[in-house]
Structure formats: structure tokens, C-alpha cells
């Protein structure tokens, strides 16, 4: 029996060759496709016959590797849920969750020629060997948002920049934000209330406010 493991960007392909005789014969082979967390994606079974069975088997395994590596990385599921709650709290109603927020499609990164207007969600898709994305920047400037700040922002663990300036957001900054790793944040022009939020002093990574 021969066996091997090939790790791709999004999958692990485990190959087992069973019951092979010499090169002039044939063999039975199975390939197991796993995800990066070890989840079983199923077995691919085949029978390869003829003098070049090992070449054919190599071609099949390469084909699976190409398919795996070509998969488009997507935003972490928990962060998609967080964005939905954030949108509901802020009153951001035009985010289209029918497409992946990190795909560059839909209205997740809209340019506006008017000065001071911006609506963008920027991701870093280099995680887990380019197979997973995380939100690193959110800019919703002059979007006429009249809601409140969601505790769910704290679930965007890789968020570095948050700009919500020139809206009419009310309320205060949630205590859950103390765990965030923000580097830049702006609430200029909103209607937040209360004393200076002590929670911001717990964000040790913060450089610009």
C-alpha cells in the first residue's frame, strides 16, 4: 500500500493506493479530501488500469490540488454574523450579504467622488495559507447612520481601522470594545453621549483617536 498527504491552500488531500501489482497491471486507489480543520470532505474512489496507471493517478491528484488551490477565500463565518448585527445596530441597510464581504463584489467597497463620503469594508485574506479572510478596516463616513454602536465590533478580532465619522450615531461605546486591537478610530461629527469612554483606555494598540 502506498499513501501520501498533500496540503493545499484550502484542503488536505490524502491518497491511498491499494492492491497494486506491477506497473503493467492496475490498481485501486482512494483519495480522501479534508479541510484545514481535519473535517472529512469524503473519499474519491477510482480504479486505474493499464501500464501507465501511476501516471494517471498523478494526473488525478494534481487535478484535485489545482481545484483546491483555486478556491476563493471567504470571510470567517463568525465575522459575517458580526457584520450583520453591526449593520442592524448602525442602520446600515445597503450591505449585501448575498455576496461575500471580502469578494470585492456588491456594495462592500463603494467609491464616492464626493469629498468625505466613504463606504468600505477591507479584508486581509492571507490567513491560513491564503484560505481565510478577516476584516481589518471599516470606513462608513457620511453615511447618514443614526443607530448605535454594536458590541459585535469586538468580534472582529483583526480590525485595525474604524472610521464612522460624520454620521448621527447616538449612545455610548460598549464595554466589550475593551478587547479590541484597534490602531485608528474616528467618531468625529456624531452624537455620542456621556463622559470620555474609559473603555478606550483599555485598547492599548490605539494610536489615533
Tab-separated table of N, CA, C and O in Angstrom, residues 3-48:
chain	number	residue	atom	x	y	z
A	3	UNK	N	0.789	5.502	0.384
A	3	UNK	CA	-0.069	6.572	0.886
A	3	UNK	C	0.708	7.862	0.902
A	3	UNK	O	1.934	7.873	0.924
A	4	UNK	N	-0.020	8.954	0.877
A	4	UNK	CA	0.626	10.255	0.910
A	4	UNK	C	-0.374	11.326	1.264
A	4	UNK	O	-1.579	11.139	1.152
A	5	UNK	N	0.154	12.453	1.724
A	5	UNK	CA	-0.699	13.588	2.079
A	5	UNK	C	-0.183	14.815	1.373
A	5	UNK	O	1.006	15.106	1.408
A	6	UNK	N	-1.072	15.552	0.702
A	6	UNK	CA	-0.707	16.788	0.020
A	6	UNK	C	-1.541	17.908	0.621
A	6	UNK	O	-2.771	17.833	0.642
A	7	UNK	N	-0.902	18.957	1.145
A	7	UNK	CA	-1.629	20.079	1.751
A	7	UNK	C	-1.711	21.218	0.740
A	7	UNK	O	-0.703	21.671	0.221
A	8	UNK	N	-2.928	21.641	0.482
A	8	UNK	CA	-3.157	22.741	-0.444
A	8	UNK	C	-3.612	23.960	0.346
A	8	UNK	O	-3.638	23.955	1.561
A	9	UNK	N	-4.010	25.003	-0.377
A	9	UNK	CA	-4.429	26.227	0.291
A	9	UNK	C	-5.687	26.014	1.116
A	9	UNK	O	-5.830	26.576	2.184
A	10	UNK	N	-6.615	25.220	0.620
A	10	UNK	CA	-7.891	25.102	1.311
A	10	UNK	C	-8.212	23.675	1.730
A	10	UNK	O	-9.161	23.459	2.440
A	11	UNK	N	-7.438	22.702	1.292
A	11	UNK	CA	-7.766	21.319	1.588
A	11	UNK	C	-6.508	20.499	1.816
A	11	UNK	O	-5.407	20.896	1.458
A	12	UNK	N	-6.713	19.358	2.427
A	12	UNK	CA	-5.648	18.370	2.514
A	12	UNK	C	-6.132	17.159	1.734
A	12	UNK	O	-7.248	16.693	1.916
A	13	UNK	N	-5.295	16.661	0.850
A	13	UNK	CA	-5.666	15.505	0.035
A	13	UNK	C	-4.835	14.314	0.498
A	13	UNK	O	-3.605	14.345	0.431
A	14	UNK	N	-5.484	13.291	1.004
A	14	UNK	CA	-4.798	12.089	1.452
A	14	UNK	C	-5.039	10.989	0.426
A	14	UNK	O	-6.179	10.693	0.069
A	15	UNK	N	-3.974	10.403	-0.064
A	15	UNK	CA	-4.094	9.416	-1.127
A	15	UNK	C	-3.643	8.061	-0.622
A	15	UNK	O	-2.595	7.938	0.010
A	16	UNK	N	-4.430	7.046	-0.874
A	16	UNK	CA	-4.059	5.683	-0.561
A	16	UNK	C	-4.196	4.839	-1.823
A	16	UNK	O	-5.216	4.886	-2.498
A	17	UNK	N	-3.164	4.108	-2.122
A	17	UNK	CA	-3.181	3.222	-3.280
A	17	UNK	C	-3.193	1.803	-2.761
A	17	UNK	O	-2.300	1.384	-2.028
A	18	UNK	N	-4.218	1.046	-3.109
A	18	UNK	CA	-4.409	-0.292	-2.572
A	18	UNK	C	-4.407	-1.322	-3.679
A	18	UNK	O	-4.904	-1.086	-4.778
A	19	UNK	N	-3.840	-2.473	-3.411
A	19	UNK	CA	-3.970	-3.609	-4.304
A	19	UNK	C	-3.265	-3.462	-5.630
A	19	UNK	O	-3.743	-3.963	-6.636
A	20	UNK	N	-2.136	-2.771	-5.673
A	20	UNK	CA	-1.429	-2.585	-6.929
A	20	UNK	C	-0.417	-3.700	-7.146
A	20	UNK	O	0.316	-4.078	-6.230
A	21	UNK	N	-0.387	-4.166	-8.353
A	21	UNK	CA	0.638	-5.139	-8.711
A	21	UNK	C	1.828	-4.435	-9.309
A	21	UNK	O	2.211	-3.361	-8.865
A	22	UNK	N	2.395	-4.982	-10.369
A	22	UNK	CA	3.495	-4.281	-11.024
A	22	UNK	C	2.924	-3.193	-11.930
A	22	UNK	O	1.735	-3.029	-12.059
A	23	UNK	N	3.817	-2.464	-12.595
A	23	UNK	CA	3.368	-1.328	-13.392
A	23	UNK	C	2.538	-1.729	-14.597
A	23	UNK	O	1.842	-0.913	-15.179
A	24	UNK	N	2.617	-2.989	-15.007
A	24	UNK	CA	1.849	-3.417	-16.173
A	24	UNK	C	0.422	-3.785	-15.790
A	24	UNK	O	-0.420	-3.982	-16.649
A	25	UNK	N	0.188	-3.898	-14.479
A	25	UNK	CA	-1.145	-4.251	-14.028
A	25	UNK	C	-1.983	-3.019	-13.781
A	25	UNK	O	-1.895	-2.035	-14.485
A	26	UNK	N	-2.778	-3.084	-12.765
A	26	UNK	CA	-3.621	-1.946	-12.421
A	26	UNK	C	-3.685	-1.799	-10.925
A	26	UNK	O	-3.021	-2.528	-10.193
A	27	UNK	N	-4.455	-0.874	-10.468
A	27	UNK	CA	-4.586	-0.725	-9.023
A	27	UNK	C	-5.898	-0.041	-8.703
A	27	UNK	O	-6.534	0.569	-9.557
A	28	UNK	N	-6.265	-0.166	-7.452
A	28	UNK	CA	-7.400	0.559	-6.920
A	28	UNK	C	-6.855	1.653	-6.016
A	28	UNK	O	-5.911	1.429	-5.275
A	29	UNK	N	-7.463	2.805	-6.085
A	29	UNK	CA	-6.965	3.915	-5.277
A	29	UNK	C	-8.124	4.686	-4.684
A	29	UNK	O	-9.212	4.726	-5.250
A	30	UNK	N	-7.876	5.267	-3.531
A	30	UNK	CA	-8.849	6.156	-2.923
A	30	UNK	C	-8.140	7.430	-2.522
A	30	UNK	O	-6.976	7.421	-2.137
A	31	UNK	N	-8.835	8.522	-2.631
A	31	UNK	CA	-8.296	9.800	-2.184
A	31	UNK	C	-9.279	10.404	-1.201
A	31	UNK	O	-10.472	10.475	-1.466
A	32	UNK	N	-8.754	10.833	-0.070
A	32	UNK	CA	-9.590	11.454	0.951
A	32	UNK	C	-9.315	12.941	0.974
A	32	UNK	O	-8.166	13.359	1.066
A	33	UNK	N	-10.355	13.753	0.868
A	33	UNK	CA	-10.216	15.203	0.865
A	33	UNK	C	-10.684	15.741	2.213
A	33	UNK	O	-11.809	15.506	2.635
A	34	UNK	N	-9.788	16.448	2.891
A	34	UNK	CA	-10.073	17.018	4.204
A	34	UNK	C	-10.006	18.523	4.133
A	34	UNK	O	-9.293	19.074	3.295
A	35	UNK	N	-10.699	19.195	5.044
A	35	UNK	CA	-10.499	20.630	5.153
A	35	UNK	C	-9.349	20.911	6.110
A	35	UNK	O	-8.764	19.994	6.680
A	36	UNK	N	-8.998	22.185	6.287
A	36	UNK	CA	-7.844	22.526	7.108
A	36	UNK	C	-8.029	22.173	8.573
A	36	UNK	O	-7.062	22.081	9.323
A	37	UNK	N	-9.260	22.003	9.000
A	37	UNK	CA	-9.519	21.653	10.386
A	37	UNK	C	-9.642	20.151	10.594
A	37	UNK	O	-9.993	19.694	11.668
A	38	UNK	N	-9.356	19.402	9.537
A	38	UNK	CA	-9.413	17.953	9.640
A	38	UNK	C	-10.763	17.364	9.346
A	38	UNK	O	-10.981	16.161	9.504
A	39	UNK	N	-11.710	18.180	8.938
A	39	UNK	CA	-13.038	17.676	8.614
A	39	UNK	C	-13.022	16.841	7.346
A	39	UNK	O	-12.376	17.181	6.364
A	40	UNK	N	-13.733	15.729	7.378
A	40	UNK	CA	-13.745	14.797	6.252
A	40	UNK	C	-14.648	15.334	5.151
A	40	UNK	O	-15.844	15.508	5.345
A	41	UNK	N	-14.063	15.593	3.970
A	41	UNK	CA	-14.837	16.048	2.821
A	41	UNK	C	-15.286	14.875	1.940
A	41	UNK	O	-15.947	15.052	0.941
A	42	UNK	N	-14.863	13.649	2.318
A	42	UNK	CA	-15.292	12.494	1.554
A	42	UNK	C	-14.159	11.814	0.809
A	42	UNK	O	-13.091	12.378	0.598
A	43	UNK	N	-14.411	10.593	0.410
A	43	UNK	CA	-13.426	9.819	-0.334
A	43	UNK	C	-13.737	9.842	-1.818
A	43	UNK	O	-14.887	9.811	-2.232
A	44	UNK	N	-12.684	9.876	-2.618
A	44	UNK	CA	-12.819	9.765	-4.063
A	44	UNK	C	-12.196	8.436	-4.458
A	44	UNK	O	-10.986	8.239	-4.311
A	45	UNK	N	-13.014	7.515	-4.915
A	45	UNK	CA	-12.513	6.181	-5.241
A	45	UNK	C	-12.351	6.030	-6.749
A	45	UNK	O	-13.105	6.602	-7.526
A	46	UNK	N	-11.353	5.238	-7.136
A	46	UNK	CA	-11.117	5.041	-8.568
A	46	UNK	C	-10.387	3.735	-8.802
A	46	UNK	O	-9.729	3.187	-7.912
A	47	UNK	N	-10.513	3.245	-9.986
A	47	UNK	CA	-9.738	2.091	-10.434
A	47	UNK	C	-8.962	2.529	-11.658
A	47	UNK	O	-9.540	3.012	-12.630
A	48	UNK	N	-7.645	2.388	-11.602
A	48	UNK	CA	-6.790	2.820	-12.699
A	48	UNK	C	-6.095	1.600	-13.266
A	48	UNK	O	-5.430	0.847	-12.550
